[in-house]
Amino acid sequence: MPIPGVHIAAGLMMGLLVVGSALADQSPSQAPYGAGDDSKPRGVIGISLQVGAERIGDPAILYVGIVHPEGPAQQAGLGHGDEVVSVDGTPVKGKRYEEVVGMIRGEPGTAVKVGVKGENGLRELSITRVAGDKLPKGPTGSHGSPAR
């Protein structure tokens, strides 16, 4: 007897919920993207990146998913949906997500130049990094995880 489609969909949703809650409950030392890694620079610009593509099989594109409302990226004019095309003049095409995050992070007080393509065309923004703990936490923390 075939399995009804609604049962398959329900099973997939339950699996995603379990995985999502497991990630949200991780300790800082297990958190993804180096959130609790003391060896990474502590300077941030107040964004969360998303990976996307126009169609299956197309090259991945990095988009700005979330812009912290009080962060330096927002003050510089970076917006939700902007495509990140370069960091400090280096194209990000073909780079892993973690590599691009590492390129954006740096010492607090130093500037990073982020090339983006969005509603306002292609532009390069100079953004001064701040210490991650200086950004106020709202109902969610880094990358949508619960604030600690």
Coordinates of N, CA and C in Angstrom, one line a residue:
M1 N 0.8 -1.2 0.0 CA 0.0 0.0 0.0 C 0.9 1.2 0.0
P2 N 0.7 2.2 -0.9 CA 1.5 3.4 -1.0 C 1.3 4.3 0.2
I3 N 2.3 5.1 0.6 CA 2.2 6.0 1.7 C 1.6 7.3 1.1
P4 N 0.5 7.8 1.8 CA -0.1 9.0 1.3 C 0.8 10.2 1.4
G5 N 0.8 11.1 0.5 CA 1.6 12.3 0.4 C 1.6 13.1 1.7
V6 N 0.4 13.2 2.3 CA 0.3 14.0 3.5 C 1.1 13.4 4.6
H7 N 1.3 12.1 4.7 CA 2.1 11.5 5.7 C 3.6 11.7 5.5
I8 N 4.0 11.7 4.2 CA 5.4 12.0 3.9 C 5.7 13.5 4.3
A9 N 4.8 14.4 3.9 CA 5.0 15.8 4.3 C 5.1 16.0 5.8
A10 N 4.2 15.3 6.5 CA 4.2 15.4 8.0 C 5.5 14.9 8.5
G11 N 6.0 13.8 8.0 CA 7.3 13.2 8.5 C 8.4 14.1 8.2
L12 N 8.4 14.7 7.0 CA 9.5 15.7 6.7 C 9.5 16.9 7.7
M13 N 8.3 17.4 7.9 CA 8.2 18.6 8.8 C 8.7 18.2 10.2
M14 N 8.3 17.1 10.7 CA 8.7 16.6 12.0 C 10.2 16.5 12.1
G15 N 10.8 16.0 11.0 CA 12.3 15.8 11.0 C 13.0 17.2 11.0
L16 N 12.4 18.1 10.3 CA 13.0 19.5 10.2 C 12.9 20.2 11.6
L17 N 11.7 20.0 12.3 CA 11.5 20.6 13.6 C 12.5 20.0 14.6
V18 N 12.7 18.7 14.5 CA 13.7 18.1 15.5 C 15.1 18.6 15.2
V19 N 15.5 18.6 14.0 CA 16.8 19.1 13.7 C 17.0 20.6 14.1
G20 N 16.0 21.4 13.7 CA 16.0 22.8 14.1 C 16.1 23.0 15.6
S21 N 15.3 22.3 16.3 CA 15.3 22.5 17.8 C 16.7 22.0 18.4
A22 N 17.2 21.0 17.8 CA 18.5 20.5 18.2 C 19.6 21.5 18.0
L23 N 19.6 22.2 16.9 CA 20.5 23.3 16.6 C 20.4 24.4 17.5
A24 N 19.1 24.8 17.8 CA 18.8 25.9 18.7 C 19.3 25.7 20.1
D25 N 19.3 24.4 20.5 CA 19.6 24.0 21.9 C 21.1 23.8 22.1
Q26 N 21.9 24.0 21.0 CA 23.4 23.7 21.2 C 24.0 24.7 22.1
S27 N 25.0 24.3 22.8 CA 25.8 25.2 23.6 C 26.6 26.1 22.7
P28 N 27.1 27.2 23.2 CA 27.9 28.1 22.4 C 29.1 27.4 21.7
S29 N 29.7 26.4 22.4 CA 30.9 25.7 21.8 C 30.4 24.8 20.6
Q30 N 29.1 24.5 20.5 CA 28.7 23.7 19.4 C 27.9 24.5 18.4
A31 N 27.7 25.7 18.6 CA 26.9 26.6 17.7 C 27.5 26.7 16.4
P32 N 26.7 26.7 15.3 CA 27.2 26.8 13.9 C 27.9 28.1 13.6
Y33 N 28.7 28.2 12.6 CA 29.3 29.4 12.0 C 30.3 30.1 13.0
G34 N 30.8 29.3 14.0 CA 31.8 29.9 14.9 C 31.3 30.9 15.9
A35 N 30.0 30.8 16.2 CA 29.3 31.7 17.1 C 30.0 31.8 18.5
G36 N 30.6 30.7 18.9 CA 31.2 30.7 20.2 C 32.7 30.4 20.1
D37 N 33.3 30.5 18.9 CA 34.7 30.2 18.7 C 35.6 31.4 19.0
D38 N 36.4 31.3 20.1 CA 37.2 32.4 20.5 C 38.4 32.7 19.6
S39 N 38.7 31.8 18.7 CA 39.8 32.0 17.8 C 39.5 32.9 16.6
K40 N 38.2 33.1 16.4 CA 37.8 34.0 15.3 C 37.7 35.4 15.7
P41 N 38.0 36.4 14.8 CA 37.9 37.8 15.2 C 36.5 38.1 15.7
R42 N 36.4 39.0 16.7 CA 35.2 39.4 17.3 C 34.4 40.5 16.7
G43 N 35.0 41.1 15.6 CA 34.3 42.3 15.0 C 33.3 41.8 14.0
V44 N 32.1 42.4 14.0 CA 31.0 42.0 13.1 C 30.4 43.3 12.6
I45 N 29.6 43.1 11.5 CA 28.9 44.3 10.9 C 27.4 44.2 11.1
G46 N 26.9 43.2 11.7 CA 25.5 43.1 12.1 C 24.6 42.6 10.9
I47 N 25.1 41.5 10.3 CA 24.2 40.8 9.2 C 24.2 39.3 9.4
S48 N 23.3 38.7 8.8 CA 23.2 37.3 8.7 C 23.1 37.0 7.2
L49 N 23.9 36.1 6.7 CA 23.9 35.8 5.2 C 23.0 34.5 5.0
Q50 N 22.4 34.5 3.8 CA 21.7 33.3 3.3 C 22.3 32.9 2.0
V51 N 22.2 31.6 1.7 CA 22.6 31.0 0.5 C 21.4 30.8 -0.4
G52 N 21.5 31.2 -1.7 CA 20.3 31.0 -2.6 C 20.8 30.7 -4.0
A53 N 19.9 30.3 -4.8 CA 20.1 30.2 -6.3 C 18.8 30.4 -7.0
E54 N 18.9 30.8 -8.2 CA 17.7 31.1 -9.0 C 17.0 29.7 -9.3
R55 N 17.8 28.7 -9.8 CA 17.2 27.4 -10.1 C 18.1 26.3 -9.6
I56 N 17.6 25.1 -9.4 CA 18.4 24.0 -9.0 C 19.5 23.8 -10.0
G57 N 20.7 23.7 -9.6 CA 21.9 23.5 -10.5 C 22.6 24.8 -10.7
D58 N 22.0 25.9 -10.5 CA 22.7 27.2 -10.6 C 23.7 27.4 -9.6
P59 N 24.7 28.2 -9.8 CA 25.7 28.5 -8.8 C 25.0 29.2 -7.6
A60 N 25.5 28.9 -6.4 CA 25.0 29.5 -5.2 C 25.4 31.0 -5.1
I61 N 24.4 31.8 -4.5 CA 24.6 33.2 -4.4 C 24.4 33.5 -2.9
L62 N 25.2 34.4 -2.3 CA 25.1 34.8 -0.9 C 24.3 36.1 -0.9
Y63 N 23.2 36.1 -0.1 CA 22.3 37.2 0.1 C 22.3 37.7 1.5
V64 N 22.1 38.9 1.7 CA 21.9 39.4 3.1 C 20.5 39.0 3.5
G65 N 20.4 38.2 4.6 CA 19.2 37.7 5.1 C 18.6 38.6 6.2
I66 N 19.4 39.0 7.1 CA 19.0 39.8 8.2 C 20.0 40.9 8.4
V67 N 19.5 42.1 8.6 CA 20.3 43.3 9.0 C 20.0 43.7 10.3
H68 N 20.9 43.7 11.3 CA 20.6 44.2 12.6 C 20.2 45.6 12.6
P69 N 19.0 46.0 13.1 CA 18.5 47.4 13.0 C 19.4 48.4 13.6
E70 N 20.3 48.1 14.5 CA 21.2 49.1 15.2 C 22.7 48.8 14.8
G71 N 22.9 48.0 13.8 CA 24.3 47.6 13.5 C 24.9 48.5 12.4
P72 N 26.2 48.4 12.2 CA 26.9 49.3 11.3 C 26.5 49.0 9.8
A73 N 26.1 47.8 9.5 CA 25.7 47.4 8.1 C 24.4 48.2 7.8
Q74 N 23.5 48.3 8.7 CA 22.3 49.0 8.4 C 22.6 50.5 8.3
Q75 N 23.4 51.0 9.1 CA 23.8 52.4 9.0 C 24.5 52.8 7.7
A76 N 25.2 51.8 7.2 CA 25.9 52.0 5.9 C 25.0 51.8 4.7
G77 N 23.8 51.3 4.9 CA 22.9 51.2 3.8 C 22.7 49.8 3.2
L78 N 23.3 48.8 3.9 CA 23.2 47.4 3.4 C 21.7 47.0 3.7
G79 N 21.1 46.3 2.8 CA 19.7 45.9 3.0 C 19.4 44.4 2.8
H80 N 18.3 44.0 3.4 CA 17.8 42.6 3.2 C 17.7 42.4 1.7
G81 N 18.2 41.2 1.2 CA 18.1 40.8 -0.1 C 19.3 41.3 -1.0
D82 N 20.1 42.1 -0.5 CA 21.3 42.5 -1.3 C 22.2 41.3 -1.5
E83 N 22.7 41.2 -2.7 CA 23.6 40.1 -3.0 C 25.1 40.5 -2.7
V84 N 25.8 39.7 -1.9 CA 27.2 40.0 -1.6 C 28.0 39.5 -2.8
V85 N 28.8 40.4 -3.4 CA 29.6 40.0 -4.6 C 31.1 40.1 -4.3
S86 N 31.5 40.9 -3.3 CA 32.9 41.0 -3.0 C 33.1 41.4 -1.6
V87 N 34.3 41.1 -1.0 CA 34.7 41.6 0.3 C 36.1 42.1 0.2
D88 N 36.3 43.4 0.5 CA 37.6 44.0 0.4 C 38.2 43.8 -1.0
G89 N 37.3 43.9 -2.1 CA 37.7 43.8 -3.4 C 37.9 42.4 -4.0
T90 N 37.8 41.4 -3.1 CA 37.9 40.0 -3.6 C 36.5 39.4 -3.9
P91 N 36.3 39.0 -5.1 CA 35.0 38.4 -5.4 C 34.7 37.1 -4.5
V92 N 33.5 37.0 -4.2 CA 33.1 35.8 -3.3 C 32.6 34.7 -4.1
K93 N 32.4 34.8 -5.4 CA 31.9 33.7 -6.2 C 32.9 32.5 -6.1
G94 N 32.3 31.4 -5.8 CA 33.0 30.1 -5.7 C 33.6 29.9 -4.3
K95 N 33.4 30.8 -3.4 CA 33.9 30.7 -2.0 C 32.8 30.0 -1.1
R96 N 33.3 29.3 -0.1 CA 32.3 28.7 0.8 C 31.8 29.7 1.8
Y97 N 30.6 29.5 2.3 CA 29.9 30.4 3.2 C 30.9 30.8 4.4
E98 N 31.5 29.8 5.0 CA 32.4 30.1 6.1 C 33.6 31.0 5.7
E99 N 34.1 30.8 4.5 CA 35.2 31.7 4.0 C 34.7 33.1 3.9
V100 N 33.5 33.4 3.4 CA 33.0 34.7 3.3 C 32.8 35.3 4.6
V101 N 32.2 34.6 5.6 CA 32.0 35.1 6.9 C 33.4 35.5 7.5
G102 N 34.4 34.6 7.3 CA 35.7 34.9 7.8 C 36.3 36.2 7.2
M103 N 36.0 36.4 5.9 CA 36.5 37.6 5.3 C 35.8 38.9 5.8
I104 N 34.5 38.8 6.2 CA 33.8 39.9 6.7 C 34.2 40.2 8.1
R105 N 34.3 39.2 8.9 CA 34.7 39.4 10.3 C 36.1 40.0 10.4
G106 N 36.4 40.7 11.5 CA 37.8 41.2 11.7 C 37.8 41.9 13.1
E107 N 38.8 42.6 13.3 CA 39.0 43.3 14.6 C 38.0 44.4 14.7
P108 N 37.4 44.6 15.9 CA 36.5 45.7 16.1 C 37.2 47.0 15.8
G109 N 36.5 48.0 15.2 CA 37.1 49.3 14.9 C 37.7 49.3 13.5
T110 N 37.9 48.2 12.9 CA 38.5 48.2 11.5 C 37.4 48.2 10.5
A111 N 37.7 48.7 9.3 CA 36.6 48.7 8.2 C 36.8 47.6 7.3
V112 N 35.6 47.1 6.7 CA 35.6 46.1 5.6 C 34.8 46.7 4.5
K113 N 35.2 46.5 3.3 CA 34.5 47.0 2.1 C 33.7 45.8 1.5
V114 N 32.4 46.0 1.5 CA 31.5 44.9 1.1 C 30.8 45.4 -0.3
G115 N 31.1 44.6 -1.3 CA 30.5 44.9 -2.6 C 29.2 44.2 -2.7
V116 N 28.1 44.9 -3.0 CA 26.8 44.3 -3.1 C 26.0 44.7 -4.4
K117 N 25.1 43.9 -4.8 CA 24.2 44.2 -5.9 C 22.8 44.1 -5.4
G118 N 22.0 45.2 -5.5 CA 20.7 45.2 -5.0 C 19.8 46.2 -5.8
E119 N 18.8 46.6 -5.1 CA 17.8 47.6 -5.7 C 18.5 48.9 -6.2
N120 N 19.6 49.3 -5.5 CA 20.3 50.5 -5.9 C 21.5 50.2 -6.8
G121 N 21.5 49.1 -7.5 CA 22.6 48.7 -8.4 C 23.8 48.1 -7.7
L122 N 24.9 48.1 -8.4 CA 26.1 47.6 -7.8 C 26.9 48.7 -7.1
R123 N 27.2 48.4 -5.8 CA 27.9 49.5 -5.0 C 28.8 48.8 -4.0
E124 N 29.8 49.6 -3.5 CA 30.7 49.1 -2.5 C 30.5 50.0 -1.2
L125 N 30.3 49.3 -0.1 CA 30.1 50.0 1.2 C 31.2 49.7 2.1
S126 N 31.7 50.8 2.7 CA 32.8 50.7 3.7 C 32.0 50.6 5.1
I127 N 32.2 49.5 5.8 CA 31.5 49.3 7.1 C 32.5 49.1 8.2
T128 N 32.4 49.8 9.3 CA 33.3 49.6 10.4 C 32.7 48.5 11.3
R129 N 33.6 47.6 11.6 CA 33.2 46.4 12.5 C 33.0 46.9 13.9
V130 N 32.1 46.2 14.6 CA 32.0 46.5 16.1 C 32.1 45.1 16.8
A131 N 32.4 45.2 18.1 CA 32.4 43.9 18.8 C 31.0 43.3 18.9
G132 N 30.9 42.0 18.6 CA 29.6 41.3 18.5 C 28.8 41.5 19.8
D133 N 29.4 41.6 21.0 CA 28.7 41.7 22.2 C 28.2 43.2 22.4
K134 N 28.5 44.1 21.5 CA 28.1 45.5 21.6 C 26.7 45.7 20.9
L135 N 26.3 44.7 20.0 CA 25.0 44.9 19.4 C 24.0 44.4 20.3
P136 N 22.9 45.2 20.6 CA 21.8 44.7 21.5 C 21.2 43.5 20.9
K137 N 20.8 42.6 21.8 CA 20.1 41.4 21.4 C 18.6 41.6 21.6
G138 N 17.9 41.2 20.6 CA 16.4 41.2 20.6 C 15.9 39.9 21.0
P139 N 14.7 39.5 20.5 CA 14.2 38.2 20.8 C 15.0 37.0 20.3
T140 N 15.8 37.3 19.2 CA 16.7 36.3 18.7 C 18.1 36.8 18.7
G141 N 19.0 35.8 18.7 CA 20.4 36.2 18.7 C 21.0 36.0 17.3
S142 N 22.3 35.6 17.3 CA 23.0 35.5 16.0 C 22.4 34.4 15.2
H143 N 22.2 34.6 13.9 CA 21.7 33.6 13.0 C 20.3 33.1 13.3
G144 N 19.5 33.9 14.0 CA 18.1 33.5 14.4 C 18.0 32.6 15.6
S145 N 19.1 32.2 16.2 CA 19.0 31.4 17.4 C 18.6 32.2 18.6
P146 N 18.0 31.5 19.6 CA 17.5 32.3 20.8 C 18.6 33.1 21.4
A147 N 18.3 34.3 21.9 CA 19.3 35.1 22.6 C 19.7 34.5 23.9
R148 N 20.9 34.6 24.3 CA 21.4 34.0 25.5 C 21.6 35.1 26.5

